[in-house]
Short mmCIF file of C-alpha atoms in Angstrom, two decimals:
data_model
loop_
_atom_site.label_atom_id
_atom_site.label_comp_id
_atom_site.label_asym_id
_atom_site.label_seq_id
_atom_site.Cartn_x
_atom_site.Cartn_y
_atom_site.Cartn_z
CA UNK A 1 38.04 32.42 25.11
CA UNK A 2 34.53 32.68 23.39
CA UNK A 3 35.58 29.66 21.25
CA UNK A 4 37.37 27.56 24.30
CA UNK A 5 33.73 28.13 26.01
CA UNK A 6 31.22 27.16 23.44
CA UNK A 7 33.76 23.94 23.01
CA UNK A 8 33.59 23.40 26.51
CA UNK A 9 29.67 23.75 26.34
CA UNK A 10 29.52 21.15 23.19
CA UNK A 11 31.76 18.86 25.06
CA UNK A 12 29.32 18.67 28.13
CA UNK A 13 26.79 17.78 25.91
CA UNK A 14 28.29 15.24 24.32
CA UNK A 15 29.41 13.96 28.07
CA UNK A 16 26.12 14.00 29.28
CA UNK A 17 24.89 11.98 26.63
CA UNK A 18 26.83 9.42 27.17
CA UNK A 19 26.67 9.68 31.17
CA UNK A 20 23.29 10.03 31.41
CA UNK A 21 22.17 6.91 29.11
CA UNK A 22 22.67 4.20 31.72
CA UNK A 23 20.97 6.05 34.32
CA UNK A 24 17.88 6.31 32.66
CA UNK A 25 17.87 2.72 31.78
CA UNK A 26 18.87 1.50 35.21
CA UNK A 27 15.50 4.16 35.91
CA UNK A 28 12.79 2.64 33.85
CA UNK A 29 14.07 -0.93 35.44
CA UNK A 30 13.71 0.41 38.64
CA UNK A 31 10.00 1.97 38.24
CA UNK A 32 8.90 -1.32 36.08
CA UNK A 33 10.14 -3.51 38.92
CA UNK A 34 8.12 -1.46 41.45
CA UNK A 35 4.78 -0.87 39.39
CA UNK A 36 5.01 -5.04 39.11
CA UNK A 37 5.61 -4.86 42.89
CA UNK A 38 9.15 -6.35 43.10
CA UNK A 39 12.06 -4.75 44.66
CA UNK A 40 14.20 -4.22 41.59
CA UNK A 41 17.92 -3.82 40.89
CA UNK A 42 19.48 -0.74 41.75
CA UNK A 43 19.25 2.70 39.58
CA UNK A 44 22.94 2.57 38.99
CA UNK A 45 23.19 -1.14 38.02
CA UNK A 46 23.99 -0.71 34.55
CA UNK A 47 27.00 1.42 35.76
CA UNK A 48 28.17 -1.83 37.27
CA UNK A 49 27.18 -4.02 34.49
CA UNK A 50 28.83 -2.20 31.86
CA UNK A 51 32.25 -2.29 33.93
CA UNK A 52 31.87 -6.14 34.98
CA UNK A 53 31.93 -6.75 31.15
CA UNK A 54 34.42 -4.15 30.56
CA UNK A 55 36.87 -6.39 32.94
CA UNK A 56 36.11 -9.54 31.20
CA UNK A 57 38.15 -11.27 27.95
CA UNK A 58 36.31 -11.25 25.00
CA UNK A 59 35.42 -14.53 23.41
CA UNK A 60 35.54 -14.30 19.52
CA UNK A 61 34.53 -17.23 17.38
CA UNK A 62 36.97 -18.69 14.95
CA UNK A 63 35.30 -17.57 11.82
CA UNK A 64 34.76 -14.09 13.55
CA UNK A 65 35.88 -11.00 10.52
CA UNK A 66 36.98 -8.05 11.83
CA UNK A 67 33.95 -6.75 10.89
CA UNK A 68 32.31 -8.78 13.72
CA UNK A 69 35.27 -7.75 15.94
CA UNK A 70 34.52 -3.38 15.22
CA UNK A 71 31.30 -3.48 14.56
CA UNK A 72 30.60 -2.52 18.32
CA UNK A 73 32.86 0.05 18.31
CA UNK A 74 31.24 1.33 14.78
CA UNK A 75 27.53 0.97 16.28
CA UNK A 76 28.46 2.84 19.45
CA UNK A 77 30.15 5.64 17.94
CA UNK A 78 27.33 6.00 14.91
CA UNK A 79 24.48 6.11 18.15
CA UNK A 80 26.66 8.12 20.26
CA UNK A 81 27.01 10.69 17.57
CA UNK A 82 23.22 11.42 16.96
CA UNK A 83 22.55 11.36 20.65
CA UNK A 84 25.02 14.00 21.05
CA UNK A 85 23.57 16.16 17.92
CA UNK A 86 20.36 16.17 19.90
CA UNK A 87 20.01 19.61 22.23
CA UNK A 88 19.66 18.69 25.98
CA UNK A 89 19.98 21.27 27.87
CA UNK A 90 21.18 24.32 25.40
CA UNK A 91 20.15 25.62 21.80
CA UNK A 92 22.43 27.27 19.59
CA UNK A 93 25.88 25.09 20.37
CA UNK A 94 29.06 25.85 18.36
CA UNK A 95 27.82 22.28 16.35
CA UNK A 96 24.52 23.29 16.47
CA UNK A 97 24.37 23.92 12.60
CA UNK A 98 25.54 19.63 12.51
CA UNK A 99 22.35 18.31 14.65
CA UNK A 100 20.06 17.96 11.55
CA UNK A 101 17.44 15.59 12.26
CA UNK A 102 18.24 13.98 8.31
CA UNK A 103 21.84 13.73 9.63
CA UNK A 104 20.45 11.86 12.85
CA UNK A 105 18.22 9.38 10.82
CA UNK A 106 21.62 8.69 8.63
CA UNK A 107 23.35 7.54 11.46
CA UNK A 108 20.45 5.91 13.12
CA UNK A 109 20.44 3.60 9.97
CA UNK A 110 24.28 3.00 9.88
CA UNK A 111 24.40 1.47 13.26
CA UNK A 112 21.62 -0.49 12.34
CA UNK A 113 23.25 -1.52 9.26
CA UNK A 114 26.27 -2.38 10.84
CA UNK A 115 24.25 -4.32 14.06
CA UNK A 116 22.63 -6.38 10.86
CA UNK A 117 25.85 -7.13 9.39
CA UNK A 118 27.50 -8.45 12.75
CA UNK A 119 24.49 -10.43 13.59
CA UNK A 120 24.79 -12.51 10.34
CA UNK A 121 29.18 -12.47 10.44
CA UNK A 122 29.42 -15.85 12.51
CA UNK A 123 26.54 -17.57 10.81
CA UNK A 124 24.21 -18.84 13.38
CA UNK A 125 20.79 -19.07 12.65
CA UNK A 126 19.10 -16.91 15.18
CA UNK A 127 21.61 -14.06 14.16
CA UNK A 128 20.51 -14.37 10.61
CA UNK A 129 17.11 -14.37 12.06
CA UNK A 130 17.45 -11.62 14.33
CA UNK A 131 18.86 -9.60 11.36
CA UNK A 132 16.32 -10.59 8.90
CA UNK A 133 13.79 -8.96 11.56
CA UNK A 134 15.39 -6.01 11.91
CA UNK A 135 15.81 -4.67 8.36
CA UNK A 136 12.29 -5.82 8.47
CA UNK A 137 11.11 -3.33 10.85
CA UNK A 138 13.37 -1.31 9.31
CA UNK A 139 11.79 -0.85 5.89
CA UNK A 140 8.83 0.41 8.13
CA UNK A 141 10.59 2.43 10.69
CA UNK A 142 12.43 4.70 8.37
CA UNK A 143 9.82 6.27 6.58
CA UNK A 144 8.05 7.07 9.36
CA UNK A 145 10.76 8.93 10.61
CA UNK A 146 10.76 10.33 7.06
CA UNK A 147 7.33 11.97 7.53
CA UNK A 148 8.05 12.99 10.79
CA UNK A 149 10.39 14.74 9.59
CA UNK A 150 8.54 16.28 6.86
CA UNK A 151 5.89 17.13 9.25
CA UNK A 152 7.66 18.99 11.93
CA UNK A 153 9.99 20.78 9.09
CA UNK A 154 6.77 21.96 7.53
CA UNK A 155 6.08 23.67 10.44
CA UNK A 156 9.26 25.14 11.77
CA UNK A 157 10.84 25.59 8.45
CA UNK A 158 13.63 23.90 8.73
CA UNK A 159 14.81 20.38 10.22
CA UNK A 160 18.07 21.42 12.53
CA UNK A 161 16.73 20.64 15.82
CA UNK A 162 18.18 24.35 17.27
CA UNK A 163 15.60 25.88 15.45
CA UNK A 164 12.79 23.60 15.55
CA UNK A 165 13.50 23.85 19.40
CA UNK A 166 13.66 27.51 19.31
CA UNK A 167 10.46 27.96 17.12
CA UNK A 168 8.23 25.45 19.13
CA UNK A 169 9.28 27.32 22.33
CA UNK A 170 7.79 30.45 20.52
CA UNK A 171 5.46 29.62 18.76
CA UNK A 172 3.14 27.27 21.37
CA UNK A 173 0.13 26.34 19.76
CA UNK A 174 -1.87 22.92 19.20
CA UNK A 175 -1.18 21.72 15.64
CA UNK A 176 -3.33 18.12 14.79
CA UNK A 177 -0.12 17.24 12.26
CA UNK A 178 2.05 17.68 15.03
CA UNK A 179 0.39 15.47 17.34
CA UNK A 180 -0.06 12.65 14.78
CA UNK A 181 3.84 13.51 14.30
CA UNK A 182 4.76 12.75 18.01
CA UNK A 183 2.22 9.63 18.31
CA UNK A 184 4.01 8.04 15.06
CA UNK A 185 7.27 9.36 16.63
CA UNK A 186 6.83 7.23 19.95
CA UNK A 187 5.53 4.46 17.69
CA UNK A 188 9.02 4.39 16.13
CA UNK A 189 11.09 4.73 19.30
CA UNK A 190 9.68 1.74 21.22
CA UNK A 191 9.87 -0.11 18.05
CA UNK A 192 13.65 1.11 17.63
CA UNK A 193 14.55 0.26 20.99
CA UNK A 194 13.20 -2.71 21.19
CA UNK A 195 10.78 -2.57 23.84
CA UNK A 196 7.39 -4.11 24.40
CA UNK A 197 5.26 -4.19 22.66
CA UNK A 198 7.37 -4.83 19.53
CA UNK A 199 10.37 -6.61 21.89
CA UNK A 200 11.51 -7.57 25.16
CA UNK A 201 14.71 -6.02 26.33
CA UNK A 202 14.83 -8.86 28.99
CA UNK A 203 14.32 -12.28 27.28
CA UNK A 204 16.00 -14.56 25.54
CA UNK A 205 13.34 -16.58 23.76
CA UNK A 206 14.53 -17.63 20.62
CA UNK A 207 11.55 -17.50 18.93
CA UNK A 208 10.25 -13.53 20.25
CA UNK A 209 13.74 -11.49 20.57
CA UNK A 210 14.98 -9.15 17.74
CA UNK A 211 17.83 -7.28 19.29
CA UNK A 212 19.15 -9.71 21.53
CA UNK A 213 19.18 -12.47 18.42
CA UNK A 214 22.05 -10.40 16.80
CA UNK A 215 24.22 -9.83 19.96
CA UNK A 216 24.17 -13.52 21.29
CA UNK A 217 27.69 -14.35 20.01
CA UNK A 218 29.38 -11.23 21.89
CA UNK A 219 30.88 -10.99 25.42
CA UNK A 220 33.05 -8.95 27.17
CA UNK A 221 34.33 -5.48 26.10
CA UNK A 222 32.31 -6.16 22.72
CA UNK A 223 28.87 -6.64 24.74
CA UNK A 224 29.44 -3.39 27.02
CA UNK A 225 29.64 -1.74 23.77
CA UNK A 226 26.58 -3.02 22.31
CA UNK A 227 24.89 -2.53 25.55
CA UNK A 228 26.14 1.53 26.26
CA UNK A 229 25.21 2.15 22.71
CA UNK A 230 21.52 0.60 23.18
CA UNK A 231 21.41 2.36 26.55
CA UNK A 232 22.47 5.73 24.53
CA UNK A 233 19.83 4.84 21.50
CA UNK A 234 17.14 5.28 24.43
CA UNK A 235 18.65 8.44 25.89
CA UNK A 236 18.48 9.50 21.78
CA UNK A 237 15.04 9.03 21.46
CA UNK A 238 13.76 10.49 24.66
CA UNK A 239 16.05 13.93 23.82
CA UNK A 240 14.63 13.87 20.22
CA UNK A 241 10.94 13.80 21.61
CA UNK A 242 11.58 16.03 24.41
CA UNK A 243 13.49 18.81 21.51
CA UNK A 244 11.16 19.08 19.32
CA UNK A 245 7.92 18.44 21.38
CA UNK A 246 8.76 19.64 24.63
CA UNK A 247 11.40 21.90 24.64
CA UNK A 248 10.84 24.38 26.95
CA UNK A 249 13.44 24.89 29.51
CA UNK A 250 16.19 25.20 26.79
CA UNK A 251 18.45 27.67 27.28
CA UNK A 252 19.27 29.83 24.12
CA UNK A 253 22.38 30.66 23.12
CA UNK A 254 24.65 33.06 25.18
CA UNK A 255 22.69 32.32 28.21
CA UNK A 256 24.96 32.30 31.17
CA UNK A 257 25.37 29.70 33.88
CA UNK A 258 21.86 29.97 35.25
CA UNK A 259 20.35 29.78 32.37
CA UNK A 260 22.61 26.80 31.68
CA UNK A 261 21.44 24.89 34.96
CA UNK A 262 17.84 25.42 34.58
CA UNK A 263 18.07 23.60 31.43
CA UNK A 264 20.24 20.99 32.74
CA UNK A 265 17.52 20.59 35.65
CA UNK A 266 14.81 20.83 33.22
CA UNK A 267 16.61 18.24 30.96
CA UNK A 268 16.47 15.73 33.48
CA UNK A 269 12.99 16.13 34.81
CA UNK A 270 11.97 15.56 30.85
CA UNK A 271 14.19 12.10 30.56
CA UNK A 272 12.48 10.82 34.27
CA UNK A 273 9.45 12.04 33.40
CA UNK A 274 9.88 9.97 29.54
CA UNK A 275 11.30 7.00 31.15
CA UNK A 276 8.16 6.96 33.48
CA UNK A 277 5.99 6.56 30.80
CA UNK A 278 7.61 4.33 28.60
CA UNK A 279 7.70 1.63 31.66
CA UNK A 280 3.81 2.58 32.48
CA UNK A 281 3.00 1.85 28.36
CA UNK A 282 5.18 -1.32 28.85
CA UNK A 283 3.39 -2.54 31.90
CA UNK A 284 -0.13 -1.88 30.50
CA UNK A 285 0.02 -3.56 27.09
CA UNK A 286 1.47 -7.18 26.47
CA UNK A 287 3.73 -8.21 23.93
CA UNK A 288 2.83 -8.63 20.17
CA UNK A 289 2.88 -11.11 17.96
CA UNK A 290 6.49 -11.16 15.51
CA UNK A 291 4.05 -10.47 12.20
CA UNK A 292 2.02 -8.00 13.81
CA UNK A 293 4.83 -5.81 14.20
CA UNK A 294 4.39 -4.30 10.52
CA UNK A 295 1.12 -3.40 11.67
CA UNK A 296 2.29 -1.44 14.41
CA UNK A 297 4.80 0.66 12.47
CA UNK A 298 2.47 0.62 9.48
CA UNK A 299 0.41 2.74 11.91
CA UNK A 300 3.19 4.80 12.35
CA UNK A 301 3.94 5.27 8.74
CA UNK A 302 0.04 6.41 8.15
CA UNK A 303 0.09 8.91 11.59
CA UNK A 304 3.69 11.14 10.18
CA UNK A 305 1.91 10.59 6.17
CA UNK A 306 -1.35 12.07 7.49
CA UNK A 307 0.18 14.89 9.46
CA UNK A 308 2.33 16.03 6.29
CA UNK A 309 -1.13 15.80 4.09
CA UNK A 310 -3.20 17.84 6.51
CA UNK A 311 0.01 20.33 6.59
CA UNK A 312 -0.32 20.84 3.12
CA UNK A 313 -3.69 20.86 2.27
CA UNK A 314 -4.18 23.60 5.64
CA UNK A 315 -1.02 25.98 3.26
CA UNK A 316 -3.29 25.51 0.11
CA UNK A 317 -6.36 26.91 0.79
#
């Protein structure tokens, strides 16, 4: 029964993940339409969006490989594994031991791999453009997350979020390498998920987007995937911030059902509260330049390779 329980426990998880994901992105629309003083679509209009496309036949190009025609089932399934590693609401799970944040970048950087490969499949030139783009930003992006990960595992001791969770929550104190760690860290997430100031989610400018460059050719069941696993990338990044940074609320392991609630509740205050102020950063700053992008996650880069220096040089003496 002990076994049927913790499975049930991973499996919420996992669920709320996934359920969660378009909420919070219908959310930040919401709040971005209001602080610009419009009315906005509804919170659960992604809900509807995702099942409109779900309903519709999928137009495939005739030179389309099957790698264009799985790649959005590989992309969703890479993101929707590392969202799920991620605590929400619980430490200690019966995969606990799996959610290493090295294990998270990995699959981070397949479905990126794989959202390269389909944007170049048919050919066109803005997919080849929009792919060219993104392994730029990705040369950047992934080192960063490399010595944010060396930063934060310097201080817990080891880099499976259940831990780093549990130590931060017992260990508070201010730490200057861990707050260069979470600046580059949001530095890499907005960059990741393409929002402003690096992209914008909502254009289709030919000569600005990134993400929506690679995905032009899709439609249909294809495009819901693309779009749930983008929606999901978000949810992925707010959970990884709000685990390792803010994790108070989560409920060790063998807490009972209150325990269990509380950090459910607390969960979800953390991804409105990080929604919030991701749409108030997007709504104060105005889009960047294509080449001044590097910049930005060169800033990133220096932040998470300053915080591992000052780590080490604060052990030596």
């Amino acid at each position: 029964m002990d076994v049927i329980a913790a499975l049930l426990l991973q499996g919420v998880q996992m669920f709320v993940a996934l359920a969660l994901a378009p909420l919070l992105l219908g959310f930040t629309r919401k709040v971005k339409a209001r602080l610009l003083r419009r009315r906005g679509p509804p919170v659960l209009q992604p809900y509807r969006d995702l099942l409109k496309l779900i309903r519709k036949e999928a137009v495939l190009a005739d030179n389309a490989s099957w790698l264009f025609r799985s790649g959005p089932y590989l992309i969703f399934a890479a993101t929707w594994v590392a969202a799920a590693l991620v605590p929400t609401f619980a430490t200690g799970l019966i995969f606990s031991w799996v959610g290493d944040l090295i294990a998270i970048i990995a699959l981070i950087g397949s479905a990126r791999f794989f959202l390269a490969l389909v944007g170049m499949d048919i050919g066109t030139s803005f997919g080849g453009i929009g792919s060219s783009r993104e392994m730029l930003f990705a040369s950047l992006a992934e080192p960063a997350m490399i010595m944010i990960v060396f930063a934060v595992a310097l201080v817990a001791g080891s880099t499976q979020l259940s831990f780093i969770a549990a130590y931060m929550q017992d260990h508070v104190s201010l730490r200057v390498s861990l707050g260069l760690a979470l600046i580059a860290l949001v530095i890499v997430a907005v960059a990741e998920n393409a929002r402003i100031p690096v992209d914008n989610p909502a254009t289709h400018l030919e000569l600005t987007m990134v993400h929506e460059a690679m995905v032009l050719e899709y439609s249909g069941r294809h495009l819901a995937m693309i779009e749930l696993a983008a929606a999901v990338k978000l949810l992925l990044y707010v959970s990884l911030i709000a685990c390792m940074f803010v994790p108070w609320g989560l409920a060790p392991a063998g807490s009972g059902p209150s325990a269990y609630a509380l950090g459910a509740g607390a969960y979800l205050g953390k991804l409105l509260a990080g929604g919030f102020l991701l749409v108030l950063f997007e709504t104060s700053i105005a889009k960047m330049r294509v080449f001044r992008v590097p910049q930005f996650l060169g800033a990133a880069l220096m932040l998470g390779l300053l915080g591992t220096l000052l780590l080490f040089v604060s052990r030596s003496f």
